[in-house]
Tab-separated table of C-alpha atoms in Angstrom:
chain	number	residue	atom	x	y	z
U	1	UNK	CA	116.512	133.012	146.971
U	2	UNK	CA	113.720	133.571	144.608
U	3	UNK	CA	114.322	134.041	140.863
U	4	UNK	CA	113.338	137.624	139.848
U	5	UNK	CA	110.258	138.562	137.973
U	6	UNK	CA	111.481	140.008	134.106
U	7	UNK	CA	109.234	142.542	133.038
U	8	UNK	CA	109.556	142.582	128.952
U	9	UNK	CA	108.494	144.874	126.929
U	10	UNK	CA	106.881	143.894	123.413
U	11	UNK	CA	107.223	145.405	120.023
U	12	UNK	CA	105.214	144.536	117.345
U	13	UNK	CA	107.219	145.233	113.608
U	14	UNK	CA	105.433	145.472	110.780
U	15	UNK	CA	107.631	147.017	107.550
U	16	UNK	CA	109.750	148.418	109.865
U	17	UNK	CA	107.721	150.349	112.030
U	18	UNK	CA	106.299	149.437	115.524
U	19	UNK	CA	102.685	148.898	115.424
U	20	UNK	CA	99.963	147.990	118.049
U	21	UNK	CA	96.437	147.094	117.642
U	22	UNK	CA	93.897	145.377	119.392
U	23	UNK	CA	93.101	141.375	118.928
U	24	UNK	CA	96.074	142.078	116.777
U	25	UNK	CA	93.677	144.265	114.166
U	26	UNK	CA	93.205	148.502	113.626
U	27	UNK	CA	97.290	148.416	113.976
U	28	UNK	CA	98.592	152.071	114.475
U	29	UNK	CA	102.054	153.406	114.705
U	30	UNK	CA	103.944	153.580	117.905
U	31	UNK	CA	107.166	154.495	116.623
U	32	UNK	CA	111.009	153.429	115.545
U	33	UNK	CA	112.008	150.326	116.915
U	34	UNK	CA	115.540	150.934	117.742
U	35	UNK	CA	114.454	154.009	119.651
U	36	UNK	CA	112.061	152.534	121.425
U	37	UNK	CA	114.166	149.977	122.631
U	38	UNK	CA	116.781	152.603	123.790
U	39	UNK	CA	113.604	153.934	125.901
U	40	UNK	CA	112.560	150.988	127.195
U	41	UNK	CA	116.537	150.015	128.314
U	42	UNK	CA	116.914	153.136	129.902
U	43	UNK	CA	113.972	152.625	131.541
U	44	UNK	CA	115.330	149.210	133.101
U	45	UNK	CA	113.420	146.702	131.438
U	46	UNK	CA	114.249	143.065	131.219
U	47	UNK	CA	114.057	142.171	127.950
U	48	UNK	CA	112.818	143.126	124.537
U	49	UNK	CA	110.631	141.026	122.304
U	50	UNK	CA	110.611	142.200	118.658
U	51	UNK	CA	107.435	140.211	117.285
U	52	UNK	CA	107.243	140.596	113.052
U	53	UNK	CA	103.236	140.547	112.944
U	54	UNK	CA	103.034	140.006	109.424
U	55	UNK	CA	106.378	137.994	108.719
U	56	UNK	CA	105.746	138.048	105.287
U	57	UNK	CA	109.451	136.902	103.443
U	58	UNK	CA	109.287	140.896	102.019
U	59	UNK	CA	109.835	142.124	105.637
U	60	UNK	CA	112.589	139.424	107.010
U	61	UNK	CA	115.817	141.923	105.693
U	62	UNK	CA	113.989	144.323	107.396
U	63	UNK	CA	113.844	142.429	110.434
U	64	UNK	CA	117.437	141.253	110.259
U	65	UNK	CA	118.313	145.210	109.670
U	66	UNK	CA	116.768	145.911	112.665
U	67	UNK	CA	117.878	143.403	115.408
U	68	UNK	CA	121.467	144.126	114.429
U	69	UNK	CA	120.722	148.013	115.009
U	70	UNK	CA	119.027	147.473	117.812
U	71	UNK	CA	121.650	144.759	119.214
U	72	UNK	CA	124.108	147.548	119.076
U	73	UNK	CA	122.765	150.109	121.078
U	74	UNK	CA	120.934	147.850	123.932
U	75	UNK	CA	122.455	145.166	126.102
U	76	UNK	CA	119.525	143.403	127.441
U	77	UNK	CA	118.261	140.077	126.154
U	78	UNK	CA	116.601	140.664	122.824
U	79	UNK	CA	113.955	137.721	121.528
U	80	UNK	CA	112.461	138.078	117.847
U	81	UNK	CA	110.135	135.889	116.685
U	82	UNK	CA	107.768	136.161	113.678
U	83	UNK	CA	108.240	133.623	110.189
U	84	UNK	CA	110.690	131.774	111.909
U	85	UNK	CA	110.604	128.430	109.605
U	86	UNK	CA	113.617	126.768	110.150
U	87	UNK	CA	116.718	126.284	111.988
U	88	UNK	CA	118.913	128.325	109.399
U	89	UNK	CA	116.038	131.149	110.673
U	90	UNK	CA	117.243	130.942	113.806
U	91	UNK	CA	121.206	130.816	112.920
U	92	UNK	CA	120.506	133.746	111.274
U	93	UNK	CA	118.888	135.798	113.826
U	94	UNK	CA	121.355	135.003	116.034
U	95	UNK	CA	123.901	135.973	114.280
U	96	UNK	CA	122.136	139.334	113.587
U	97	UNK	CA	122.124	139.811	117.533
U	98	UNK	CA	119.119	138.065	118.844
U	99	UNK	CA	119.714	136.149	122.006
U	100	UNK	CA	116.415	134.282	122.129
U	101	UNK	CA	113.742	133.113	119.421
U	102	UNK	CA	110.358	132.518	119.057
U	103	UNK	CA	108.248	130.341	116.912
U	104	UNK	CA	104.811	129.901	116.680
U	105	UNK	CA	103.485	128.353	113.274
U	106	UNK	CA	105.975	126.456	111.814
U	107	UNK	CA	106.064	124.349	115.257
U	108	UNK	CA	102.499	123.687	114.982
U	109	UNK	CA	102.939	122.528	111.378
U	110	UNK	CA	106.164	120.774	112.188
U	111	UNK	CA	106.656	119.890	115.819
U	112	UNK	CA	109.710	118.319	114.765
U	113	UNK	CA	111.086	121.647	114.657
U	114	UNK	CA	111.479	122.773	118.167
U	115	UNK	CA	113.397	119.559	119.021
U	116	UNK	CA	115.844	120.362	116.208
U	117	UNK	CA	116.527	123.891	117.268
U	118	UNK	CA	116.785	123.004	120.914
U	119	UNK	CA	119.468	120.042	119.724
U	120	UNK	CA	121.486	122.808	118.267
U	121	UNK	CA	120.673	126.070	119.932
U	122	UNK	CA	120.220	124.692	123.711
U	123	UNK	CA	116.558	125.083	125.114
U	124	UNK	CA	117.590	128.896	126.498
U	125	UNK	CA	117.468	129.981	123.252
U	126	UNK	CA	113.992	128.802	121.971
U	127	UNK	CA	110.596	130.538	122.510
U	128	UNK	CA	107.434	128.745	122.440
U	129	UNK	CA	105.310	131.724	121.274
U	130	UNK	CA	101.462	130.605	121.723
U	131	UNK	CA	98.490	132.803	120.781
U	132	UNK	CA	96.136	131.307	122.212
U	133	UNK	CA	92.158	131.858	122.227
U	134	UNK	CA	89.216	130.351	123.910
U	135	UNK	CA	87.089	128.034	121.965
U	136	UNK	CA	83.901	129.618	120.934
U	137	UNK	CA	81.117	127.218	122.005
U	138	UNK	CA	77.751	126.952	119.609
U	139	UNK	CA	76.011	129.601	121.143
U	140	UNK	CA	78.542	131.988	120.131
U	141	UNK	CA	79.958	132.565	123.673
U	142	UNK	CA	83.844	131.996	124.744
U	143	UNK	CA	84.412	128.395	126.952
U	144	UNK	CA	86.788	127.763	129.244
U	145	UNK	CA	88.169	125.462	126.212
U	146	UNK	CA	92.112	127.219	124.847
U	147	UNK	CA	92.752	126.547	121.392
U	148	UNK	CA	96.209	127.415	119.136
U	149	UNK	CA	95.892	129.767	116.604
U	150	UNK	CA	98.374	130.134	113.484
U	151	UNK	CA	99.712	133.420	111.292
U	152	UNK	CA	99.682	136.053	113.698
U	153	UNK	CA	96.434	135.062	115.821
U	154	UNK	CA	94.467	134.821	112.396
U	155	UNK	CA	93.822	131.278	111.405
U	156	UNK	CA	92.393	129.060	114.490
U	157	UNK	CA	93.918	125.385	115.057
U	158	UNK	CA	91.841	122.495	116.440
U	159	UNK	CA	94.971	122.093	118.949
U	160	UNK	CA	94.052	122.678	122.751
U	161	UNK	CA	96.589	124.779	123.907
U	162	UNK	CA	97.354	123.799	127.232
U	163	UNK	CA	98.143	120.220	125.680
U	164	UNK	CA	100.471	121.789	123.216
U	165	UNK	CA	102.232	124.308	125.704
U	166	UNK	CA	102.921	120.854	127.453
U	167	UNK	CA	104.275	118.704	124.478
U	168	UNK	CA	106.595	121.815	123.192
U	169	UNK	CA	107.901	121.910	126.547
U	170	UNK	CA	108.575	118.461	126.487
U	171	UNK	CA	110.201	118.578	122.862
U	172	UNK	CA	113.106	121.538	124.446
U	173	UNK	CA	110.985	124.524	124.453
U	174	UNK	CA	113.185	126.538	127.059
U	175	UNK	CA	109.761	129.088	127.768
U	176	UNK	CA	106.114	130.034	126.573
U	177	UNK	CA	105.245	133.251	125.738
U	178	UNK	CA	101.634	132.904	126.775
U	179	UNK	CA	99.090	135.275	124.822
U	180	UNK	CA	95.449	135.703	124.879
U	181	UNK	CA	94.806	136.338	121.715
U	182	UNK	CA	91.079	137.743	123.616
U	183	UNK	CA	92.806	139.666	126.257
U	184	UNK	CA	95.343	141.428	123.484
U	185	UNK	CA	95.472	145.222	123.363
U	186	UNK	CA	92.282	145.611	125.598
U	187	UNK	CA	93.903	146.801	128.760
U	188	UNK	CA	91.226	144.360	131.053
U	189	UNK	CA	94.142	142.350	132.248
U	190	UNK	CA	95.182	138.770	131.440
U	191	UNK	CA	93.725	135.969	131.438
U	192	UNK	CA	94.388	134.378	134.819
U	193	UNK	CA	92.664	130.981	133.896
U	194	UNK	CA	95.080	130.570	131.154
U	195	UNK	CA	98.336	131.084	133.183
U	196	UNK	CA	96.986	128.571	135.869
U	197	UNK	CA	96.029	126.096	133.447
U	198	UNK	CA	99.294	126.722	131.204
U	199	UNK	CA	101.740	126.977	134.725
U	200	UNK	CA	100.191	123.324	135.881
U	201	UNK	CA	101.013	121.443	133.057
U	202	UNK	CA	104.588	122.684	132.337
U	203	UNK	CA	107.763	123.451	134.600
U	204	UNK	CA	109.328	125.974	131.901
U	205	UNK	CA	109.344	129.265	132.583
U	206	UNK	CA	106.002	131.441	131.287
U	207	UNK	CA	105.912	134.969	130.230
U	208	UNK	CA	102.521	136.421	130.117
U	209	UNK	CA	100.984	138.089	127.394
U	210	UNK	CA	97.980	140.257	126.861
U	211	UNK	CA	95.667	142.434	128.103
U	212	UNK	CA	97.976	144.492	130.668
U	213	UNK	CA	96.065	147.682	131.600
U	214	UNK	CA	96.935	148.196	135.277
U	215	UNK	CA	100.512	147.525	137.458
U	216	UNK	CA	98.355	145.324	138.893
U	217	UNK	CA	97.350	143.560	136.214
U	218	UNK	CA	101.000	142.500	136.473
U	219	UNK	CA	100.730	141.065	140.221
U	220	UNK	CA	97.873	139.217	139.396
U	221	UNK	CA	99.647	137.390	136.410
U	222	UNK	CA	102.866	136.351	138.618
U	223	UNK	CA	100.332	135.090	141.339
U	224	UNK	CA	98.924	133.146	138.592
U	225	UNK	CA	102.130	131.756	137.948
U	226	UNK	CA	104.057	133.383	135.528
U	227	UNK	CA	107.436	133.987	135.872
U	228	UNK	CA	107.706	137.093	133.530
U	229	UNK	CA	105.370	139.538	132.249
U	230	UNK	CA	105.197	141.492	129.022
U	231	UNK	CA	103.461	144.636	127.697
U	232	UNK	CA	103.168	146.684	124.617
U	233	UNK	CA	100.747	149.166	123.886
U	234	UNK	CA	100.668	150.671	128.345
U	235	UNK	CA	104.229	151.317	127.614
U	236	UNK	CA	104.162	152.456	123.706
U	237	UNK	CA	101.485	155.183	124.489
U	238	UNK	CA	103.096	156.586	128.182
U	239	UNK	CA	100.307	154.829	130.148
U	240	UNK	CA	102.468	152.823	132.325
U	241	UNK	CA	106.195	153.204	133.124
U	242	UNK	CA	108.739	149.624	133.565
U	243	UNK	CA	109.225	151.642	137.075
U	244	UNK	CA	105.615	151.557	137.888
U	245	UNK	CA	105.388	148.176	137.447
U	246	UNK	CA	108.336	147.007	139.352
U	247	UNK	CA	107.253	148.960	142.069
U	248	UNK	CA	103.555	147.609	141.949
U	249	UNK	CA	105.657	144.455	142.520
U	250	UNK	CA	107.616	145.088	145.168
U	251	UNK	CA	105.188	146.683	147.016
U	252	UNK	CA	103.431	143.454	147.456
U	253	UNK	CA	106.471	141.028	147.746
U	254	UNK	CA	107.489	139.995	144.238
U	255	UNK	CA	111.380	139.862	143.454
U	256	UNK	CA	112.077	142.079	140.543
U	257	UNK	CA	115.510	143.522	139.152
């Protein structure tokens, strides 16, 4: 029997708010958190990503306010990432009702850091979060190069990404949260290339991130190879519903909840 395809919805939380841009810049409001994740559960989706964008150390009670609000009114996996330094971060989101969580930054500074939260935590419960963008070549155009990028998609790392997806896999990274830091908020679809390149070198599960436009956009991601797919801004502004894209699914094959 095949493992079902999650479909995940994606909030972005800056101050408190949900907020959704594109390439992560020009962020505009999309509403409360907690009652957009009530939408979104009613609506049967998966899971629920809560992502702080700027994780600045202001914003982190805010963040813990808001996973234990929202922890009490959904019952669907709930994964926050966003400043997530250390393991006494991730003791402390859990306690405030996370069930997953995702780091990004810190791991790149510190790989050291993913094998000591897996040691405590169990893989299941850590996120590799990578934002991920193509290497611009000297011409000025995009290669078929990925490179890591730091702080929210802002600061580019000389890291090849598929190489690092790999090694934090190998470290206890339970999944990868895959996102095109290119494709994000443009509604074009994702980047296929990535997910093949990503879903070849690792056997964890991938969830893949921007550039969702279409339900089909979502088919072609899971026949790239990912085993989840996630959305923000089609379901924050009514374009698409979690139905739609289940049914997109099915309609071509793909085991969904």
């Amino acid at each position: 029997m095949s493992v079902a395809t999650r479909v995940i919805a994606c909030l972005d939380v800056d101050a408190g708010r949900v907020v959704k841009g594109v390439n992560f810049e020009n962020l505009r409001d999309a509403g409360d958190p907690v009652e957009l994740a009530k939408v979104y559960d009613a609506q049967g989706v998966d899971e629920l990503t809560f992502l702080d964008v700027t994780a600045s150390s202001g914003d982190r009670q805010t963040t813990y306010e808001i996973v234990t609000r929202t922890a009490e009114q959904v019952f669907i996996p709930l994964t926050v990432g966003g400043g997530v330094r250390s393991v006494a971060d991730v003791d402390r989101l859990l306690r405030a009702g996370a069930d997953k969580v995702g780091v990004n930054t810190a791991a790149i500074a510190r790989p050291e850091l993913i094998s000591e939260i897996s040691d405590r935590f169990g893989g299941q419960v850590l996120v590799l979060s990578a934002d991920v963008r193509r290497r611009v070549g000297d011409d000025g155009r995009r290669t078929d190069d990925f490179v890591m990028t730091t702080h929210g998609g802002r600061t580019p790392v000389d890291l090849d990404a598929v190489e690092w997806c790999a090694r934090a896999a190998a470290l206890g990274a339970g999944e990868i949260l895959l996102n095109s830091m290119d494709a994000d908020g443009t509604k074009e679809g994702f980047d296929l290339e990535l997910i093949e390149r990503v879903r070849d070198a690792v056997h964890v599960p991938i969830i893949a991130s921007g550039g969702a436009g279409r339900a089909e956009d979502f088919v072609d991601a899971v026949r790239a190879g990912a085993d989840a797919v996630l959305a923000a801004s089609v379901f924050h502004f009514g374009e698409l519903t979690v139905a739609q894209v289940k049914h997109a699914m099915r309609a071509v094959g793909i085991t969904v909840r």
